Short mmCIF file of C-alpha atoms in Angstrom, two decimals:
data_model
loop_
_atom_site.label_atom_id
_atom_site.label_comp_id
_atom_site.label_asym_id
_atom_site.label_seq_id
_atom_site.Cartn_x
_atom_site.Cartn_y
_atom_site.Cartn_z
CA UNK A 1 -13.73 -36.57 -15.81
CA UNK A 2 -17.95 -37.12 -16.11
CA UNK A 3 -18.66 -36.35 -12.10
CA UNK A 4 -17.50 -33.24 -12.12
CA UNK A 5 -19.56 -30.32 -11.72
CA UNK A 6 -18.66 -26.92 -10.97
CA UNK A 7 -21.45 -24.15 -9.53
CA UNK A 8 -21.30 -20.17 -10.21
CA UNK A 9 -23.13 -17.55 -9.66
CA UNK A 10 -23.35 -13.80 -10.24
CA UNK A 11 -19.95 -12.90 -7.77
CA UNK A 12 -18.08 -15.78 -9.35
CA UNK A 13 -14.58 -14.41 -11.66
CA UNK A 14 -14.09 -17.91 -13.37
CA UNK A 15 -14.68 -18.97 -16.18
CA UNK A 16 -17.02 -21.86 -17.43
CA UNK A 17 -16.09 -25.01 -18.64
CA UNK A 18 -17.93 -29.06 -18.64
CA UNK A 19 -20.88 -29.39 -16.34
CA UNK A 20 -21.94 -26.59 -14.38
CA UNK A 21 -24.78 -25.21 -13.10
CA UNK A 22 -26.25 -22.68 -10.04
CA UNK A 23 -26.94 -23.01 -6.31
CA UNK A 24 -30.47 -23.11 -7.77
CA UNK A 25 -30.58 -25.83 -9.98
CA UNK A 26 -28.29 -28.41 -7.45
CA UNK A 27 -30.97 -31.08 -8.85
CA UNK A 28 -29.63 -31.70 -11.96
CA UNK A 29 -26.32 -32.89 -10.16
CA UNK A 30 -25.96 -36.78 -9.20
CA UNK A 31 -25.48 -37.63 -6.04
CA UNK A 32 -21.80 -39.14 -5.10
CA UNK A 33 -20.75 -36.13 -7.80
CA UNK A 34 -17.53 -34.11 -7.60
CA UNK A 35 -18.83 -30.07 -7.03
CA UNK A 36 -15.97 -27.38 -7.08
CA UNK A 37 -17.89 -23.98 -6.33
CA UNK A 38 -17.50 -20.76 -7.08
CA UNK A 39 -19.81 -19.12 -5.69
CA UNK A 40 -20.26 -16.51 -3.52
CA UNK A 41 -23.03 -15.19 -1.10
CA UNK A 42 -23.76 -15.12 2.75
CA UNK A 43 -23.06 -17.71 5.03
CA UNK A 44 -25.60 -19.17 5.41
CA UNK A 45 -26.23 -18.98 2.07
CA UNK A 46 -23.22 -20.89 2.18
CA UNK A 47 -23.56 -22.82 4.56
CA UNK A 48 -26.33 -23.82 3.77
CA UNK A 49 -25.60 -25.16 -0.09
CA UNK A 50 -23.18 -27.18 1.09
CA UNK A 51 -25.23 -28.99 3.05
CA UNK A 52 -27.13 -30.29 0.52
CA UNK A 53 -24.42 -31.14 -1.14
CA UNK A 54 -23.25 -33.12 1.82
CA UNK A 55 -26.47 -34.48 1.82
CA UNK A 56 -26.16 -35.14 -1.43
CA UNK A 57 -22.59 -37.02 -0.29
CA UNK A 58 -20.74 -35.19 -3.10
CA UNK A 59 -16.98 -34.61 -2.36
CA UNK A 60 -16.73 -30.76 -2.40
CA UNK A 61 -14.45 -27.52 -3.17
CA UNK A 62 -15.20 -24.58 -1.97
CA UNK A 63 -14.75 -20.99 -2.75
CA UNK A 64 -14.97 -19.58 1.26
CA UNK A 65 -13.57 -16.02 0.41
CA UNK A 66 -14.93 -14.65 2.87
CA UNK A 67 -15.25 -17.02 5.53
CA UNK A 68 -13.32 -19.11 8.31
CA UNK A 69 -12.78 -22.88 6.19
CA UNK A 70 -11.78 -23.43 9.53
CA UNK A 71 -14.94 -23.89 10.63
CA UNK A 72 -16.67 -25.12 7.25
CA UNK A 73 -13.65 -28.39 6.80
CA UNK A 74 -15.09 -29.30 11.41
CA UNK A 75 -18.66 -28.63 9.51
CA UNK A 76 -18.88 -30.32 6.04
CA UNK A 77 -16.36 -33.82 6.49
CA UNK A 78 -16.95 -33.97 2.83
CA UNK A 79 -15.10 -30.60 2.11
CA UNK A 80 -11.73 -31.67 1.02
CA UNK A 81 -10.40 -28.38 -0.52
CA UNK A 82 -11.57 -25.25 0.20
CA UNK A 83 -10.64 -21.84 -1.82
CA UNK A 84 -10.63 -17.54 -2.68
CA UNK A 85 -10.87 -16.94 -6.11
CA UNK A 86 -14.24 -14.23 -5.89
CA UNK A 87 -11.20 -11.73 -5.75
CA UNK A 88 -9.40 -12.79 -8.65
CA UNK A 89 -6.90 -10.66 -10.52
CA UNK A 90 -5.70 -10.69 -14.08
CA UNK A 91 -2.61 -13.25 -12.96
CA UNK A 92 -5.55 -15.69 -12.16
CA UNK A 93 -4.17 -17.26 -9.75
CA UNK A 94 -5.84 -18.11 -6.47
CA UNK A 95 -4.57 -19.37 -2.88
CA UNK A 96 -6.14 -23.52 -2.50
CA UNK A 97 -5.40 -26.17 0.71
CA UNK A 98 -6.11 -29.42 -0.27
CA UNK A 99 -7.59 -31.37 2.25
CA UNK A 100 -7.06 -34.07 0.34
CA UNK A 101 -5.47 -33.59 -2.66
CA UNK A 102 -6.91 -34.57 -6.17
CA UNK A 103 -4.94 -34.92 -8.80
CA UNK A 104 -8.31 -34.70 -10.97
CA UNK A 105 -9.67 -31.72 -9.22
CA UNK A 106 -6.49 -29.88 -9.58
CA UNK A 107 -6.43 -30.09 -13.59
CA UNK A 108 -9.90 -29.54 -14.07
CA UNK A 109 -9.44 -25.99 -11.86
CA UNK A 110 -6.37 -25.80 -15.45
CA UNK A 111 -9.08 -25.92 -17.63
CA UNK A 112 -10.31 -22.95 -15.79
CA UNK A 113 -8.11 -20.95 -16.19
CA UNK A 114 -6.88 -20.82 -13.42
CA UNK A 115 -2.97 -21.53 -11.67
CA UNK A 116 -3.09 -22.28 -8.74
CA UNK A 117 -0.92 -21.71 -5.41
CA UNK A 118 -0.59 -23.88 -2.46
CA UNK A 119 -0.92 -22.63 0.50
CA UNK A 120 -0.39 -24.43 4.48
CA UNK A 121 -1.53 -21.14 6.63
CA UNK A 122 -5.65 -21.30 6.55
CA UNK A 123 -6.62 -17.38 7.88
CA UNK A 124 -10.05 -15.94 7.60
CA UNK A 125 -10.60 -14.83 4.07
CA UNK A 126 -7.39 -16.29 2.82
CA UNK A 127 -4.21 -13.93 2.71
CA UNK A 128 -4.08 -12.12 -0.54
CA UNK A 129 -8.12 -11.66 -0.02
CA UNK A 130 -7.73 -10.19 4.06
CA UNK A 131 -4.80 -8.06 2.94
CA UNK A 132 -5.98 -6.03 0.24
CA UNK A 133 -9.63 -6.05 2.22
CA UNK A 134 -7.68 -4.37 5.14
CA UNK A 135 -6.34 -2.01 2.68
CA UNK A 136 -9.87 -1.09 0.72
CA UNK A 137 -11.64 -0.72 3.86
CA UNK A 138 -8.39 2.47 5.32
CA UNK A 139 -9.40 3.14 1.68
CA UNK A 140 -12.94 3.96 1.81
CA UNK A 141 -12.76 5.81 6.22
CA UNK A 142 -9.57 7.47 4.82
CA UNK A 143 -12.66 9.27 1.73
CA UNK A 144 -15.10 9.40 4.05
CA UNK A 145 -13.21 11.43 6.11
CA UNK A 146 -12.30 12.85 2.68
CA UNK A 147 -8.62 13.70 2.78
CA UNK A 148 -8.50 12.85 -1.07
CA UNK A 149 -10.69 11.79 -3.79
CA UNK A 150 -10.87 7.86 -4.94
CA UNK A 151 -9.11 8.69 -8.38
CA UNK A 152 -5.74 10.20 -6.40
CA UNK A 153 -5.91 7.99 -3.27
CA UNK A 154 -5.58 5.16 -6.01
CA UNK A 155 -2.69 7.66 -7.57
CA UNK A 156 -1.22 7.36 -5.28
CA UNK A 157 -1.36 3.46 -4.06
CA UNK A 158 -0.64 2.72 -8.07
CA UNK A 159 2.97 6.27 -7.86
CA UNK A 160 4.14 6.49 -4.13
CA UNK A 161 4.13 1.74 -3.64
CA UNK A 162 3.57 -0.04 -7.06
CA UNK A 163 0.66 -1.50 -5.77
CA UNK A 164 -0.38 -3.50 -9.12
CA UNK A 165 -4.38 -1.63 -9.17
CA UNK A 166 -5.53 1.84 -6.86
CA UNK A 167 -7.30 -0.13 -4.02
CA UNK A 168 -11.03 1.20 -5.25
CA UNK A 169 -9.89 0.32 -8.94
CA UNK A 170 -9.45 -3.35 -6.65
CA UNK A 171 -13.07 -3.18 -5.55
CA UNK A 172 -14.70 -2.15 -7.93
CA UNK A 173 -17.99 -4.14 -7.88
CA UNK A 174 -16.29 -6.30 -5.51
CA UNK A 175 -17.47 -4.34 -2.15
CA UNK A 176 -19.96 -7.05 -0.80
CA UNK A 177 -17.06 -9.26 -0.82
CA UNK A 178 -14.74 -7.38 1.26
CA UNK A 179 -17.91 -6.27 2.85
CA UNK A 180 -18.87 -9.44 4.20
CA UNK A 181 -14.29 -10.82 4.83
CA UNK A 182 -13.77 -8.20 7.23
CA UNK A 183 -17.25 -8.47 9.00
CA UNK A 184 -16.63 -11.88 9.60
CA UNK A 185 -13.03 -11.15 10.53
CA UNK A 186 -14.74 -9.05 13.32
CA UNK A 187 -16.93 -11.73 14.23
CA UNK A 188 -14.58 -13.92 15.36
CA UNK A 189 -12.02 -11.61 16.79
CA UNK A 190 -14.12 -9.14 17.93
CA UNK A 191 -11.29 -6.61 17.54
CA UNK A 192 -11.93 -4.28 16.30
CA UNK A 193 -9.28 -3.20 14.51
CA UNK A 194 -12.05 -5.63 11.73
CA UNK A 195 -14.24 -1.74 12.04
CA UNK A 196 -15.58 -1.88 8.70
CA UNK A 197 -16.09 1.49 7.28
CA UNK A 198 -19.84 3.21 6.61
CA UNK A 199 -20.42 3.13 2.99
CA UNK A 200 -19.06 -0.90 3.43
CA UNK A 201 -22.00 -1.84 5.38
CA UNK A 202 -24.09 -0.79 3.19
CA UNK A 203 -23.06 -3.86 0.90
CA UNK A 204 -23.57 -6.41 4.35
CA UNK B 1 2.13 28.33 -12.88
CA UNK B 2 5.77 30.39 -13.15
CA UNK B 3 8.82 29.00 -11.21
CA UNK B 4 12.36 28.79 -11.69
CA UNK B 5 14.09 29.01 -8.39
CA UNK B 6 13.80 26.93 -5.60
CA UNK B 7 15.14 26.58 -2.05
CA UNK B 8 15.67 22.12 -1.42
CA UNK B 9 16.27 22.52 2.79
CA UNK B 10 18.66 19.52 3.59
CA UNK B 11 21.00 17.29 1.79
CA UNK B 12 20.12 14.32 2.92
CA UNK B 13 18.71 11.15 1.23
CA UNK B 14 15.17 12.82 -0.07
CA UNK B 15 16.71 16.17 -0.02
CA UNK B 16 18.63 15.53 -2.58
CA UNK B 17 16.65 13.42 -4.73
CA UNK B 18 14.69 16.01 -4.91
CA UNK B 19 16.35 18.70 -5.78
CA UNK B 20 18.47 16.60 -9.06
CA UNK B 21 14.36 15.82 -9.60
CA UNK B 22 14.08 19.01 -9.55
CA UNK B 23 16.57 20.62 -11.74
CA UNK B 24 16.16 17.85 -14.91
CA UNK B 25 12.35 19.51 -14.37
CA UNK B 26 13.65 21.94 -15.48
CA UNK B 27 14.20 24.89 -12.44
CA UNK B 28 17.40 26.79 -11.19
CA UNK B 29 17.53 24.76 -7.57
CA UNK B 30 19.97 25.27 -4.21
CA UNK B 31 20.16 23.10 -1.69
CA UNK B 32 21.29 23.56 2.27
CA UNK B 33 22.04 22.20 4.35
CA UNK B 34 23.53 23.28 8.47
CA UNK B 35 26.46 20.44 7.65
CA UNK B 36 28.35 22.25 4.23
CA UNK B 37 29.29 18.73 3.91
CA UNK B 38 26.64 17.38 3.47
CA UNK B 39 25.84 19.53 0.82
CA UNK B 40 29.14 19.29 -0.94
CA UNK B 41 28.12 15.59 -0.51
CA UNK B 42 25.38 15.68 -2.33
CA UNK B 43 26.37 17.72 -4.75
CA UNK B 44 29.47 15.72 -5.96
CA UNK B 45 26.46 12.45 -5.54
CA UNK B 46 24.21 14.27 -7.82
CA UNK B 47 26.90 14.71 -10.41
CA UNK B 48 27.86 11.45 -10.52
CA UNK B 49 24.36 10.21 -10.76
CA UNK B 50 23.85 12.74 -13.80
CA UNK B 51 27.26 11.51 -14.73
CA UNK B 52 25.78 7.56 -15.00
CA UNK B 53 22.14 8.91 -16.77
CA UNK B 54 25.26 10.27 -19.57
CA UNK B 55 27.32 7.08 -20.10
CA UNK B 56 23.37 5.41 -20.37
CA UNK B 57 22.19 8.01 -22.77
CA UNK B 58 19.55 8.93 -20.19
CA UNK B 59 20.78 12.02 -21.10
CA UNK B 60 22.32 14.06 -23.42
CA UNK B 61 25.62 16.14 -23.69
CA UNK B 62 24.38 19.25 -23.82
CA UNK B 63 20.76 18.63 -20.97
CA UNK B 64 23.85 17.31 -18.69
CA UNK B 65 26.16 20.36 -18.49
CA UNK B 66 22.29 22.69 -17.48
CA UNK B 67 21.36 20.30 -15.14
CA UNK B 68 25.46 20.89 -13.69
CA UNK B 69 24.57 25.11 -14.15
CA UNK B 70 20.91 25.25 -12.83
CA UNK B 71 22.22 23.54 -8.96
CA UNK B 72 24.08 25.12 -7.12
CA UNK B 73 24.66 24.89 -2.98
CA UNK B 74 24.09 27.24 -0.90
CA UNK B 75 25.02 27.41 3.31
CA UNK B 76 21.69 27.25 5.42
CA UNK B 77 22.75 30.09 7.39
CA UNK B 78 23.92 32.29 4.14
CA UNK B 79 20.00 32.08 1.45
CA UNK B 80 18.12 34.16 0.34
CA UNK B 81 15.36 35.82 -0.38
CA UNK B 82 14.45 35.53 -4.21
CA UNK B 83 12.65 31.96 -3.59
CA UNK B 84 9.82 30.95 -5.76
CA UNK B 85 9.34 27.89 -3.40
CA UNK B 86 10.97 26.04 -0.53
CA UNK B 87 11.21 22.95 -0.16
CA UNK B 88 12.43 21.53 2.81
CA UNK B 89 13.66 18.10 3.64
CA UNK B 90 15.85 17.92 6.72
CA UNK B 91 15.19 15.44 10.24
CA UNK B 92 11.88 14.86 10.93
CA UNK B 93 12.26 16.70 14.56
CA UNK B 94 8.14 18.82 14.85
CA UNK B 95 10.58 21.46 17.17
CA UNK B 96 13.31 21.15 14.37
CA UNK B 97 11.15 22.30 11.19
CA UNK B 98 8.98 24.81 13.33
CA UNK B 99 12.29 26.56 14.08
CA UNK B 100 13.17 27.09 10.19
CA UNK B 101 10.81 27.88 9.12
CA UNK B 102 10.21 30.24 11.19
CA UNK B 103 13.88 31.81 10.62
CA UNK B 104 12.58 31.36 6.56
CA UNK B 105 9.87 33.36 7.18
CA UNK B 106 11.98 36.27 7.98
CA UNK B 107 13.85 36.01 5.06
CA UNK B 108 12.59 34.22 2.34
CA UNK B 109 9.92 37.26 0.13
CA UNK B 110 6.20 36.89 1.30
CA UNK B 111 5.65 35.40 -2.61
CA UNK B 112 7.54 32.44 -1.22
CA UNK B 113 5.78 29.58 -0.73
CA UNK B 114 6.34 26.76 1.38
CA UNK B 115 6.45 23.03 0.97
CA UNK B 116 7.61 20.21 3.90
CA UNK B 117 8.47 17.01 3.50
CA UNK B 118 7.71 15.57 5.88
CA UNK B 119 5.86 11.80 6.42
CA UNK B 120 5.21 12.11 10.01
CA UNK B 121 3.61 15.33 10.95
CA UNK B 122 0.61 17.91 10.78
CA UNK B 123 1.27 20.70 8.33
CA UNK B 124 -0.93 23.02 9.74
CA UNK B 125 1.17 22.72 12.91
CA UNK B 126 5.22 22.82 11.33
CA UNK B 127 3.83 26.73 10.12
CA UNK B 128 1.97 26.97 13.28
CA UNK B 129 3.60 30.23 14.38
CA UNK B 130 3.93 31.42 10.93
CA UNK B 131 2.92 34.34 9.15
CA UNK B 132 -0.82 34.08 7.98
CA UNK B 133 0.23 35.38 5.35
CA UNK B 134 3.10 32.80 5.43
CA UNK B 135 0.88 30.26 6.31
CA UNK B 136 -1.53 30.89 2.95
CA UNK B 137 1.39 29.45 0.86
CA UNK B 138 2.64 26.62 2.95
CA UNK B 139 1.52 23.56 1.94
CA UNK B 140 3.50 19.61 2.37
CA UNK B 141 4.98 18.38 -0.61
CA UNK B 142 5.83 14.63 0.35
CA UNK B 143 8.06 13.01 -2.52
CA UNK B 144 9.34 9.08 -1.86
CA UNK B 145 12.38 7.82 -2.73
CA UNK B 146 13.83 7.95 -4.01
CA UNK B 147 12.46 10.89 -5.76
CA UNK B 148 14.32 11.05 -8.78
CA UNK B 149 12.37 8.31 -9.68
CA UNK B 150 8.98 7.94 -8.00
CA UNK B 151 6.00 9.28 -9.42
CA UNK B 152 4.49 10.41 -6.78
CA UNK B 153 3.94 13.36 -5.02
CA UNK B 154 1.82 14.26 -1.87
CA UNK B 155 0.39 17.28 -1.90
CA UNK B 156 -1.61 18.66 1.30
CA UNK B 157 -4.12 21.03 1.18
CA UNK B 158 -4.31 22.28 4.83
CA UNK B 159 -7.24 24.46 5.94
CA UNK B 160 -5.20 27.72 5.50
CA UNK B 161 -3.27 27.14 2.76
CA UNK B 162 -4.34 28.35 0.05
CA UNK B 163 -5.97 26.70 -2.79
CA UNK B 164 -5.44 27.86 -5.48
CA UNK B 165 -1.98 26.47 -4.33
CA UNK B 166 -2.58 23.06 -4.03
CA UNK B 167 -3.74 22.94 -7.66
CA UNK B 168 -1.98 25.16 -9.76
CA UNK B 169 0.80 23.23 -7.91
CA UNK B 170 -1.04 19.67 -8.59
CA UNK B 171 -0.56 20.82 -12.58
CA UNK B 172 2.76 22.17 -12.44
CA UNK B 173 3.94 18.75 -11.47
CA UNK B 174 2.35 16.47 -13.75
CA UNK B 175 2.93 18.83 -16.81
CA UNK B 176 6.59 17.53 -15.57
CA UNK B 177 5.06 13.99 -15.48
CA UNK B 178 5.13 13.41 -11.73
CA UNK B 179 1.99 11.84 -10.27
CA UNK B 180 0.28 14.37 -7.57
CA UNK B 181 -1.94 13.20 -5.06
CA UNK B 182 -4.83 16.29 -3.03
CA UNK B 183 -4.80 14.84 0.33
CA UNK B 184 -5.89 16.72 2.73
CA UNK B 185 -3.97 17.64 5.99
CA UNK B 186 -3.85 14.36 7.92
CA UNK B 187 -1.69 11.90 9.89
CA UNK B 188 0.10 9.87 7.43
CA UNK B 189 -1.75 11.46 4.06
CA UNK B 190 -2.43 8.72 1.98
CA UNK B 191 0.22 6.06 1.08
CA UNK B 192 1.81 5.44 4.84
CA UNK B 193 -1.99 4.89 5.87
CA UNK B 194 -3.95 3.42 3.34
CA UNK B 195 -0.36 0.83 2.87
CA UNK B 196 -0.22 0.62 6.58
CA UNK B 197 -2.39 -3.29 6.63
CA UNK B 198 -0.11 -4.66 3.97
CA UNK B 199 2.69 -4.98 6.52
CA UNK B 200 -0.18 -4.94 9.18
CA UNK B 201 -3.65 -7.45 8.35
CA UNK B 202 0.25 -9.75 6.92
CA UNK B 203 1.75 -9.75 9.92
CA UNK B 204 -1.68 -10.67 12.08
CA UNK B 205 -2.31 -14.20 9.95
CA UNK B 206 1.39 -15.11 10.87
CA UNK B 207 0.68 -13.79 14.33
CA UNK B 208 4.37 -15.58 15.47
CA UNK B 209 7.86 -16.27 13.99
CA UNK B 210 7.03 -19.26 11.54
CA UNK B 211 8.89 -19.00 8.46
CA UNK B 212 6.88 -21.77 6.45
CA UNK B 213 4.15 -19.05 7.15
CA UNK B 214 6.11 -16.23 6.34
CA UNK B 215 6.90 -17.00 3.23
CA UNK B 216 3.83 -18.22 1.65
CA UNK B 217 1.88 -14.51 2.38
CA UNK B 218 5.37 -13.32 0.89
CA UNK B 219 4.98 -15.70 -2.06
CA UNK B 220 0.81 -15.38 -2.19
CA UNK B 221 1.05 -12.10 -1.89
CA UNK B 222 3.11 -11.57 -5.21
CA UNK B 223 2.72 -14.67 -7.13
CA UNK B 224 -1.63 -14.37 -6.15
CA UNK B 225 -1.92 -10.39 -5.96
CA UNK B 226 0.74 -8.96 -8.36
CA UNK B 227 2.72 -6.91 -5.32
CA UNK B 228 6.30 -6.30 -6.73
CA UNK B 229 7.40 -7.31 -2.55
CA UNK B 230 5.71 -9.77 -0.71
CA UNK B 231 5.05 -7.28 2.66
CA UNK B 232 7.56 -9.30 5.31
CA UNK B 233 10.76 -9.11 2.45
CA UNK B 234 9.74 -5.53 2.17
CA UNK B 235 10.34 -5.08 6.01
CA UNK B 236 13.12 -6.84 6.19
CA UNK B 237 14.67 -4.09 3.21
CA UNK B 238 12.39 -0.88 4.46
CA UNK B 239 13.66 -1.80 7.64
CA UNK B 240 11.82 -3.18 10.79
CA UNK B 241 12.73 -0.60 13.10
CA UNK B 242 11.35 2.20 10.20
CA UNK B 243 8.18 0.23 9.08
CA UNK B 244 7.89 -0.27 13.83
CA UNK B 245 7.94 3.24 14.49
CA UNK B 246 5.93 4.85 11.09
CA UNK B 247 2.95 2.64 12.91
CA UNK B 248 3.53 3.47 16.58
CA UNK B 249 3.38 7.47 14.81
CA UNK B 250 0.67 6.23 13.08
CA UNK B 251 -1.30 5.19 15.59
CA UNK B 252 -0.74 7.76 18.32
CA UNK B 253 -1.81 10.39 15.46
CA UNK B 254 -4.88 8.47 15.12
CA UNK B 255 -5.28 8.38 19.47
CA UNK B 256 -4.12 4.93 19.70
CA UNK B 257 -7.40 3.15 16.85
CA UNK B 258 -6.95 -0.41 16.86
CA UNK B 259 -6.78 -0.34 13.19
CA UNK B 260 -4.20 1.01 12.96
CA UNK B 261 -2.03 -0.98 16.00
CA UNK B 262 1.46 -2.57 15.38
CA UNK B 263 1.23 -5.70 16.13
CA UNK B 264 4.62 -7.81 19.00
CA UNK B 265 5.55 -9.36 16.82
CA UNK B 266 7.50 -6.02 15.30
CA UNK B 267 8.18 -5.26 18.52
CA UNK B 268 10.09 -8.21 19.61
CA UNK B 269 11.82 -8.16 16.11
CA UNK B 270 13.40 -4.74 17.03
CA UNK B 271 14.53 -5.85 20.69
CA UNK B 272 16.63 -8.94 19.28
CA UNK B 273 17.66 -6.24 16.48
CA UNK B 274 16.26 -8.47 13.51
CA UNK B 275 16.15 -4.88 11.69
CA UNK B 276 15.99 -6.45 7.90
CA UNK B 277 18.99 -6.48 5.35
CA UNK B 278 20.79 -4.21 7.65
CA UNK B 279 21.69 -6.15 10.20
CA UNK B 280 21.47 -9.51 8.01
CA UNK B 281 18.25 -10.84 9.55
CA UNK B 282 15.36 -9.72 9.85
CA UNK B 283 12.10 -11.56 8.88
CA UNK B 284 14.35 -13.51 6.64
CA UNK B 285 18.32 -14.32 6.74
CA UNK B 286 21.09 -11.95 4.58
CA UNK B 287 24.24 -12.77 3.55
#
């Protein structure tokens, strides 16, 4: 898999294997390569990155945790698969949608210590990140209303409904991803259901 | 905090679970219900549970013998005054709860702490017509089912309640291996509020009944996120009607803001009497 390259930035949580670069080092990726994009960042940044890779005629598999996969598929024909790894849990499993299945890409993910859970449902924010983001947003609303402390909210969700983690522990260091995802849902649906709690707005 | 004698009112699933756990925590518990047959049934079930736990060696013979001594039954009209704590776990009907506490206020010593296990109503509203002295000692104690197993107790404070009581109970529950969480009196408290999106967002991902998508959402939430059950499996277990009713109640309590709105698929399932495991058909089918 010599023509495989991966891109990482400070939001990526996946272990780096093989040939890996940051988005500032795109010049080092040969034209026509297969690129697995693990980067985060905002939508403009992501589109600019995929545009540059498309111009290099690369085949792209991209982390679109915060965005609408269908919008990106329509805009980037060389986007062969989308996945969500920005809210990785200790299980190291990720949702992946194949537009074009590739055994080699599957192997690359395995070498990156990721287990794939193939999905057919295309949704803004995928399945797990979208549901989790909304749980976390509500926890932040409750905190803003001084209903309870973050510790008590986490404890309540852990021991009242057996959540794997409390919402504040889960979101620690990933607030920007959560905020971006909910913002994307709001922009796409115009539904007030996706109003972002004020304290998360600062991460946009 | 010195707790010794506790009155639990309501001998349904929650009341009997709370009573059993309190006895196991070392208290003298009186269980009362306006339906005495129901109280006797609960008493028999609790004793059977202790027998099972003895067989499984979770408790010793000495312990279970002591538990049995520490659980008493009473007719609701016959309850005496001398309880340190009174926990109400009756039907979720605001009027009935308010009336019950007014009667108890007149009967039970003023030093007693009053608590409601309600999951739906404002604690302040339940205590509204009580004496100010009693309001000072009125809190919410929201246990989770099964109360003998689930660790969480939400301790709900009102603007009238003495914060020291909530803090003391917090420490007491912690010492007894529960996991208390302090919470202000607000609709759905913590868990029933924050957990709404586990279901609500899953429903919005599938939008309409589609078994393949439903299975995929459940699979991802278990396999990727690490939840023990997927949202659709859990709604089937809880009862889609119950889940829909709680969602609607929370939505109403929050003045129908969009964040808490029920989904049309929930209503459709309820209208079609596809309520989950109990009707052998919900999001999934059951033999």
